[in-house]
Amino acid sequence: MPSNVDKFSDIRPYNDQEIQPAIKRVINSEEFIDAILSFRFSKLSKFLGFLLKPLIRRYFLYKWGNINSIDQMQKIMGHYVQRMIDSTTTNFTYSGLQNLDPNKSYLFVSNHRDIAMDPSFVNWALYSENFKTVRIAIGDNLLSKPFVADLMRMNKSFVVKRSVVGVREMMKSLSHLSDYICSSLKEDSSIWIAQKEGRAKDGFDKTDPAIIKMFYVNGKKQKIPFAEYINSLNIVPVAVSYELDPCDQQKARELYEKAEFGEYKKTEFEDIESIVSGIIGQKGHVHVSFGTPLQSEFENADQVAEEIDTQIYQNYFLHPSNLIAAEQDVDNISAEEIAAFKARIQAIKPELQDTVLKMYANPVGHYTS
């Protein structure tokens, strides 16, 4: 009988023994080095790339060569996250953790605005209050580059197989994922997963009931009643709100082209560019609100999704940017903040400005005090 580690080896995060081989694969990856050159040294790479490549490899060997455990990698990442918060946010706050137990495992179901930053901010809030950091669900559509898959799985990410084809394979994949989530929670490892596939590019946070149905696949196999199993997962809704979205113009362009031309084609490195933009871009004030664990006599996935949405809407932190875009309560916002946000909008391509404004305004309509 295979162990759980073997059973989930295709999707689980890497373990301590797998860290160094993964690091070596990343450092030796031409695509990884090219990506660093492109994003960090774009002007120099055209003429001096052949000189910079070995220096970049040597730098990462120096930085990562002695990392041999998940804990060490988490500490390194914690340092990067702290620097990111210091340099790209005006304030980082969180609420609701006083209602949770650091010794319990939770299934955090979060709204989704940024590929890398949503779980990073959730983790930083947890870490700040001595909670264990989470294992992070990430779609295999973001892992088409082997070096990206290695980097993510080194950092407690597990794979959601969205690219499987055929009903039988899809059901097998969903069952496997449901088993893994249950197994992880039993091992005292909390989980972060987005409330639906893909980011909410339009600012509407809405839970897909299919996610809840996936959770229950494992419970159904064990013939555990729906409400009993859902309650046992300790599902906690999480609302992550950004005053400024570093990817707002990119998201607006995608929405605009779909509306105007019926489709939008991503470029080869677009997902990586979105990750980088989300990390280095200015975010203003970021707030993470943790809800309370779901406990009710739920009859179906729709009811669970509705309760998650209710908590996310109630706990969402409305920033001046949201209120200015929605033209609500602006009398309580300083003239400087209004002028700064309007200048941000004016700097965006004219055809995208309305889309960006709606993106910031949409959460206001759902908010209930």
Short mmCIF file of C-alpha atoms in Angstrom, two decimals:
data_model
loop_
_atom_site.label_atom_id
_atom_site.label_comp_id
_atom_site.label_asym_id
_atom_site.label_seq_id
_atom_site.Cartn_x
_atom_site.Cartn_y
_atom_site.Cartn_z
CA MET A 1 0.00 0.00 0.00
CA PRO A 2 1.62 3.29 -1.05
CA SER A 3 2.12 6.00 1.54
CA ASN A 4 0.31 9.33 1.31
CA VAL A 5 3.55 10.94 0.16
CA ASP A 6 3.72 8.53 -2.79
CA LYS A 7 -0.01 8.75 -3.44
CA PHE A 8 0.07 12.52 -3.89
CA SER A 9 3.57 12.90 -5.34
CA ASP A 10 2.21 14.30 -8.62
CA ILE A 11 0.45 17.26 -6.97
CA ARG A 12 1.80 17.83 -3.45
CA PRO A 13 4.45 20.42 -2.48
CA TYR A 14 8.04 19.21 -2.42
CA ASN A 15 9.44 17.72 0.76
CA ASP A 16 12.81 18.47 2.35
CA GLN A 17 14.66 15.85 0.30
CA GLU A 18 13.37 17.32 -2.96
CA ILE A 19 14.37 20.94 -2.30
CA GLN A 20 18.01 20.85 -3.45
CA PRO A 21 17.35 18.87 -6.67
CA ALA A 22 14.57 21.35 -7.50
CA ILE A 23 16.84 24.33 -6.78
CA LYS A 24 19.50 22.91 -9.10
CA ARG A 25 16.93 22.38 -11.86
CA VAL A 26 15.73 25.99 -11.52
CA ILE A 27 19.24 27.50 -11.52
CA ASN A 28 20.21 25.40 -14.55
CA SER A 29 17.04 26.35 -16.43
CA GLU A 30 17.74 28.61 -19.41
CA GLU A 31 14.13 29.84 -19.26
CA PHE A 32 14.53 30.87 -15.61
CA ILE A 33 17.74 32.79 -16.33
CA ASP A 34 16.17 34.38 -19.42
CA ALA A 35 13.14 35.41 -17.35
CA ILE A 36 15.40 37.05 -14.72
CA LEU A 37 17.30 38.86 -17.47
CA SER A 38 14.09 40.00 -19.13
CA PHE A 39 12.43 41.34 -15.99
CA ARG A 40 15.43 42.56 -14.01
CA PHE A 41 17.98 43.57 -16.65
CA SER A 42 15.88 44.16 -19.77
CA LYS A 43 18.08 46.93 -21.20
CA LEU A 44 21.40 45.25 -20.51
CA SER A 45 20.39 41.72 -21.53
CA LYS A 46 20.36 42.47 -25.26
CA PHE A 47 24.06 43.31 -25.30
CA LEU A 48 25.47 41.76 -22.12
CA GLY A 49 23.24 38.73 -21.60
CA PHE A 50 26.09 36.28 -22.23
CA LEU A 51 28.06 37.91 -19.39
CA LEU A 52 25.13 38.29 -17.00
CA LYS A 53 23.86 34.69 -17.23
CA PRO A 54 26.74 33.03 -15.36
CA LEU A 55 26.68 35.84 -12.77
CA ILE A 56 22.97 35.30 -12.14
CA ARG A 57 23.51 31.55 -11.75
CA ARG A 58 26.35 32.16 -9.32
CA TYR A 59 24.19 34.59 -7.32
CA PHE A 60 21.37 32.04 -6.91
CA LEU A 61 23.82 29.28 -6.06
CA TYR A 62 25.20 31.52 -3.32
CA LYS A 63 21.71 32.43 -2.06
CA TRP A 64 20.02 29.03 -2.35
CA GLY A 65 22.89 26.53 -2.36
CA ASN A 66 22.56 25.64 1.33
CA ILE A 67 18.76 25.43 1.53
CA ASN A 68 17.81 21.88 2.44
CA SER A 69 14.36 22.14 4.02
CA ILE A 70 10.92 23.64 3.55
CA ASP A 71 11.36 25.64 6.75
CA GLN A 72 14.56 27.22 5.43
CA MET A 73 12.84 28.08 2.16
CA GLN A 74 9.90 29.59 4.05
CA LYS A 75 12.27 31.81 6.04
CA ILE A 76 13.95 32.99 2.83
CA MET A 77 10.55 33.71 1.30
CA GLY A 78 9.46 35.47 4.49
CA HIS A 79 12.40 37.85 4.07
CA TYR A 80 11.33 38.58 0.47
CA VAL A 81 7.70 39.12 1.52
CA GLN A 82 8.74 41.55 4.26
CA ARG A 83 10.79 43.55 1.75
CA MET A 84 7.88 43.49 -0.71
CA ILE A 85 5.44 44.77 1.94
CA ASP A 86 7.87 47.52 2.99
CA SER A 87 8.48 48.71 -0.56
CA THR A 88 5.09 48.26 -2.30
CA THR A 89 2.42 48.92 0.35
CA THR A 90 1.59 52.01 2.37
CA ASN A 91 0.02 49.82 5.06
CA PHE A 92 -0.70 46.14 5.64
CA THR A 93 -3.44 45.16 8.11
CA TYR A 94 -5.50 42.10 8.93
CA SER A 95 -8.48 41.19 11.09
CA GLY A 96 -10.40 38.15 12.34
CA LEU A 97 -7.55 35.88 13.46
CA GLN A 98 -8.62 36.36 17.08
CA ASN A 99 -11.58 34.12 16.21
CA LEU A 100 -9.36 31.24 15.02
CA ASP A 101 -7.19 28.72 16.86
CA PRO A 102 -3.46 28.56 15.92
CA ASN A 103 -3.47 24.87 16.79
CA LYS A 104 -6.22 23.95 14.31
CA SER A 105 -6.09 23.44 10.54
CA TYR A 106 -8.35 25.48 8.29
CA LEU A 107 -9.45 25.43 4.68
CA PHE A 108 -9.13 29.09 3.74
CA VAL A 109 -11.37 29.90 0.76
CA SER A 110 -10.30 33.29 -0.52
CA ASN A 111 -11.37 35.85 -3.07
CA HIS A 112 -8.76 36.03 -5.80
CA ARG A 113 -7.25 39.23 -7.20
CA ASP A 114 -3.54 38.43 -7.57
CA ILE A 115 -1.82 35.16 -8.54
CA ALA A 116 1.02 35.27 -6.02
CA MET A 117 0.13 38.05 -3.59
CA ASP A 118 -3.24 36.80 -2.29
CA PRO A 119 -1.80 33.71 -0.56
CA SER A 120 1.39 35.62 0.34
CA PHE A 121 -0.55 38.25 2.28
CA VAL A 122 -2.70 35.55 3.92
CA ASN A 123 0.46 33.72 4.93
CA TRP A 124 2.09 36.87 6.29
CA ALA A 125 -0.91 37.61 8.48
CA LEU A 126 -0.92 34.02 9.77
CA TYR A 127 2.84 34.06 10.37
CA SER A 128 2.52 37.37 12.26
CA GLU A 129 0.14 35.74 14.75
CA ASN A 130 2.08 32.46 15.11
CA PHE A 131 -0.26 30.41 12.93
CA LYS A 132 1.18 27.79 10.58
CA THR A 133 1.54 28.97 6.98
CA VAL A 134 -0.73 27.37 4.38
CA ARG A 135 -0.33 24.99 1.50
CA ILE A 136 -1.37 26.89 -1.63
CA ALA A 137 -3.57 25.60 -4.46
CA ILE A 138 -2.29 26.65 -7.89
CA GLY A 139 -3.66 25.72 -11.31
CA ASP A 140 -1.43 23.76 -13.67
CA ASN A 141 -2.16 26.40 -16.34
CA LEU A 142 0.36 28.56 -14.45
CA LEU A 143 2.93 25.79 -14.32
CA SER A 144 3.59 25.20 -18.01
CA LYS A 145 7.20 26.27 -17.46
CA PRO A 146 9.05 23.58 -15.46
CA PHE A 147 11.05 26.18 -13.51
CA VAL A 148 7.80 27.89 -12.40
CA ALA A 149 6.41 24.53 -11.24
CA ASP A 150 9.60 23.88 -9.26
CA LEU A 151 9.56 27.33 -7.65
CA MET A 152 5.90 27.01 -6.65
CA ARG A 153 6.18 23.48 -5.25
CA MET A 154 9.29 24.50 -3.27
CA ASN A 155 7.05 27.06 -1.58
CA LYS A 156 4.26 24.83 -0.29
CA SER A 157 2.12 25.00 -3.44
CA PHE A 158 0.17 22.00 -4.69
CA VAL A 159 -1.16 21.46 -8.19
CA VAL A 160 -4.78 21.73 -9.31
CA LYS A 161 -4.98 19.89 -12.64
CA ARG A 162 -7.23 22.04 -14.79
CA SER A 163 -5.87 20.90 -18.14
CA VAL A 164 -7.06 17.28 -17.94
CA VAL A 165 -9.23 16.16 -20.86
CA GLY A 166 -12.22 13.83 -20.71
CA VAL A 167 -14.90 13.24 -18.10
CA ARG A 168 -13.26 10.17 -16.58
CA GLU A 169 -9.87 11.84 -16.20
CA MET A 170 -11.48 14.97 -14.81
CA MET A 171 -13.39 13.03 -12.16
CA LYS A 172 -10.24 11.12 -11.26
CA SER A 173 -8.33 14.40 -10.89
CA LEU A 174 -11.07 15.98 -8.76
CA SER A 175 -11.19 12.93 -6.50
CA HIS A 176 -7.40 12.98 -6.13
CA LEU A 177 -7.45 16.69 -5.24
CA SER A 178 -10.32 16.24 -2.77
CA ASP A 179 -8.43 13.39 -1.09
CA TYR A 180 -5.30 15.52 -0.87
CA ILE A 181 -7.08 18.46 0.74
CA CYS A 182 -8.68 16.20 3.35
CA SER A 183 -5.38 14.42 4.00
CA SER A 184 -3.55 17.73 4.36
CA LEU A 185 -6.04 19.07 6.90
CA LYS A 186 -5.74 15.85 8.90
CA GLU A 187 -1.96 16.32 8.90
CA ASP A 188 -2.48 19.73 10.57
CA SER A 189 -1.62 21.62 7.40
CA SER A 190 -3.99 24.44 6.49
CA ILE A 191 -4.94 25.08 2.86
CA TRP A 192 -5.42 28.25 0.79
CA ILE A 193 -7.60 27.96 -2.30
CA ALA A 194 -9.30 30.58 -4.47
CA GLN A 195 -13.10 30.75 -4.46
CA LYS A 196 -13.17 30.13 -8.22
CA GLU A 197 -10.86 29.38 -11.12
CA GLY A 198 -8.96 32.49 -12.19
CA ARG A 199 -8.74 35.98 -10.77
CA ALA A 200 -11.79 38.21 -10.37
CA LYS A 201 -10.64 40.64 -13.06
CA ASP A 202 -13.87 42.67 -12.92
CA GLY A 203 -13.86 43.14 -9.13
CA PHE A 204 -16.79 40.75 -8.57
CA ASP A 205 -15.93 38.11 -5.95
CA LYS A 206 -18.18 35.09 -6.45
CA THR A 207 -17.64 31.54 -5.18
CA ASP A 208 -18.04 28.77 -7.75
CA PRO A 209 -20.16 25.95 -6.23
CA ALA A 210 -18.04 23.50 -8.26
CA ILE A 211 -15.20 24.16 -5.79
CA ILE A 212 -17.47 23.04 -2.92
CA LYS A 213 -18.55 19.96 -4.85
CA MET A 214 -14.87 19.09 -5.32
CA PHE A 215 -14.31 19.37 -1.56
CA TYR A 216 -17.13 16.88 -0.96
CA VAL A 217 -15.96 14.20 -3.44
CA ASN A 218 -13.88 12.60 -0.68
CA GLY A 219 -16.75 12.80 1.82
CA LYS A 220 -19.15 11.29 -0.68
CA LYS A 221 -16.82 8.32 -1.22
CA GLN A 222 -16.84 7.75 2.53
CA LYS A 223 -20.65 8.16 2.62
CA ILE A 224 -20.39 11.01 5.11
CA PRO A 225 -23.45 13.33 5.04
CA PHE A 226 -22.83 16.57 3.13
CA ALA A 227 -23.24 19.04 6.02
CA GLU A 228 -21.21 16.90 8.41
CA TYR A 229 -18.29 16.66 5.99
CA ILE A 230 -18.34 20.34 5.01
CA ASN A 231 -18.41 21.36 8.67
CA SER A 232 -15.46 19.07 9.41
CA LEU A 233 -13.26 20.93 6.88
CA ASN A 234 -13.18 24.14 8.96
CA ILE A 235 -13.83 26.32 5.90
CA VAL A 236 -12.90 29.95 6.61
CA PRO A 237 -13.81 32.64 4.03
CA VAL A 238 -11.05 35.21 3.46
CA ALA A 239 -11.34 38.65 1.84
CA VAL A 240 -8.13 40.20 0.50
CA SER A 241 -8.57 43.83 -0.55
CA TYR A 242 -6.04 46.04 -2.34
CA GLU A 243 -6.26 49.81 -2.43
CA LEU A 244 -4.44 49.69 -5.78
CA ASP A 245 -4.21 46.74 -8.15
CA PRO A 246 -0.81 46.63 -9.91
CA CYS A 247 -2.41 44.55 -12.68
CA ASP A 248 -5.53 46.70 -13.15
CA GLN A 249 -4.61 47.83 -16.66
CA GLN A 250 -3.61 44.30 -17.74
CA LYS A 251 -6.91 42.91 -16.48
CA ALA A 252 -8.85 45.72 -18.14
CA ARG A 253 -7.15 45.07 -21.47
CA GLU A 254 -8.18 41.40 -21.32
CA LEU A 255 -11.80 42.28 -20.45
CA TYR A 256 -11.91 44.98 -23.15
CA GLU A 257 -10.57 42.75 -25.92
CA LYS A 258 -12.98 39.94 -25.00
CA ALA A 259 -15.88 42.39 -25.11
CA GLU A 260 -14.76 44.05 -28.36
CA PHE A 261 -13.32 41.13 -30.32
CA GLY A 262 -14.79 38.06 -28.61
CA GLU A 263 -11.43 36.63 -27.52
CA TYR A 264 -8.14 37.42 -25.83
CA LYS A 265 -4.88 35.60 -26.53
CA LYS A 266 -2.23 35.58 -23.84
CA THR A 267 1.42 36.03 -24.74
CA GLU A 268 3.93 33.32 -23.80
CA PHE A 269 5.17 34.94 -20.59
CA GLU A 270 1.98 36.83 -19.68
CA ASP A 271 1.19 34.83 -16.53
CA ILE A 272 4.77 35.30 -15.32
CA GLU A 273 4.55 39.01 -16.15
CA SER A 274 1.35 39.22 -14.07
CA ILE A 275 3.07 37.50 -11.15
CA VAL A 276 6.03 39.91 -11.37
CA SER A 277 3.76 42.97 -11.74
CA GLY A 278 1.75 41.87 -8.72
CA ILE A 279 4.89 41.48 -6.62
CA ILE A 280 6.74 44.68 -7.53
CA GLY A 281 3.78 47.00 -8.25
CA GLN A 282 2.46 49.58 -5.78
CA LYS A 283 -0.57 48.33 -3.86
CA GLY A 284 -1.34 51.09 -1.37
CA HIS A 285 -3.12 49.74 1.72
CA VAL A 286 -3.73 45.98 1.73
CA HIS A 287 -6.13 44.37 4.21
CA VAL A 288 -6.82 40.68 4.85
CA SER A 289 -10.08 39.79 6.64
CA PHE A 290 -10.51 36.29 8.05
CA GLY A 291 -14.08 35.13 8.55
CA THR A 292 -15.43 32.49 10.92
CA PRO A 293 -15.46 28.73 10.24
CA LEU A 294 -18.57 27.56 8.40
CA GLN A 295 -20.86 25.55 10.65
CA SER A 296 -24.44 24.98 9.49
CA GLU A 297 -26.90 22.39 8.26
CA PHE A 298 -25.91 22.94 4.64
CA GLU A 299 -27.99 21.01 2.11
CA ASN A 300 -25.94 21.63 -1.02
CA ALA A 301 -22.90 23.34 -2.55
CA ASP A 302 -24.88 26.45 -3.53
CA GLN A 303 -25.72 27.17 0.12
CA VAL A 304 -22.06 26.82 1.12
CA ALA A 305 -20.94 29.11 -1.72
CA GLU A 306 -23.56 31.66 -0.69
CA GLU A 307 -22.33 31.69 2.92
CA ILE A 308 -18.72 32.15 1.77
CA ASP A 309 -19.79 35.05 -0.44
CA THR A 310 -21.77 36.64 2.41
CA GLN A 311 -18.73 36.63 4.70
CA ILE A 312 -16.39 37.91 1.99
CA TYR A 313 -18.77 40.78 1.14
CA GLN A 314 -19.28 41.68 4.79
CA ASN A 315 -15.57 41.55 5.61
CA TYR A 316 -14.21 43.23 2.47
CA PHE A 317 -12.29 46.37 3.39
CA LEU A 318 -13.39 49.27 1.19
CA HIS A 319 -10.53 51.63 0.34
CA PRO A 320 -10.80 55.22 -0.87
CA SER A 321 -10.10 53.92 -4.40
CA ASN A 322 -13.27 51.80 -4.27
CA LEU A 323 -15.42 54.63 -2.95
CA ILE A 324 -14.04 57.22 -5.39
CA ALA A 325 -14.63 54.88 -8.33
CA ALA A 326 -18.19 54.22 -7.11
CA GLU A 327 -18.72 57.92 -6.32
CA GLN A 328 -19.82 57.10 -2.77
CA ASP A 329 -18.87 58.73 0.57
CA VAL A 330 -16.25 60.85 -1.18
CA ASP A 331 -16.88 63.72 1.25
CA ASN A 332 -14.87 61.76 3.83
CA ILE A 333 -11.90 61.28 1.50
CA SER A 334 -9.09 63.83 1.29
CA ALA A 335 -8.63 65.96 -1.83
CA GLU A 336 -5.10 64.53 -2.19
CA GLU A 337 -6.37 60.95 -2.30
CA ILE A 338 -9.06 61.84 -4.84
CA ALA A 339 -6.55 63.69 -7.05
CA ALA A 340 -4.03 60.81 -6.85
CA PHE A 341 -6.60 58.18 -7.84
CA LYS A 342 -7.97 60.31 -10.70
CA ALA A 343 -4.41 60.84 -11.96
CA ARG A 344 -3.90 57.06 -11.91
CA ILE A 345 -7.02 56.57 -14.03
CA GLN A 346 -6.03 59.33 -16.46
CA ALA A 347 -2.66 57.63 -17.03
CA ILE A 348 -4.46 54.51 -18.32
CA LYS A 349 -5.34 54.16 -22.02
CA PRO A 350 -8.64 56.00 -22.61
CA GLU A 351 -10.49 52.94 -23.94
CA LEU A 352 -9.67 51.03 -20.72
CA GLN A 353 -10.52 53.70 -18.16
CA ASP A 354 -14.21 52.82 -17.72
CA THR A 355 -13.33 49.14 -17.25
CA VAL A 356 -10.76 49.96 -14.58
CA LEU A 357 -13.18 52.27 -12.76
CA LYS A 358 -15.83 49.52 -12.69
CA MET A 359 -13.21 47.09 -11.39
CA TYR A 360 -12.60 49.32 -8.35
CA ALA A 361 -16.29 50.25 -7.93
CA ASN A 362 -17.85 46.78 -8.10
CA PRO A 363 -17.00 45.67 -4.53
CA VAL A 364 -18.94 48.66 -3.16
CA GLY A 365 -22.23 47.30 -4.50
CA HIS A 366 -21.79 44.04 -2.57
CA TYR A 367 -20.60 45.61 0.66
CA THR A 368 -22.95 45.53 3.64
CA SER A 369 -22.06 47.20 6.92
#
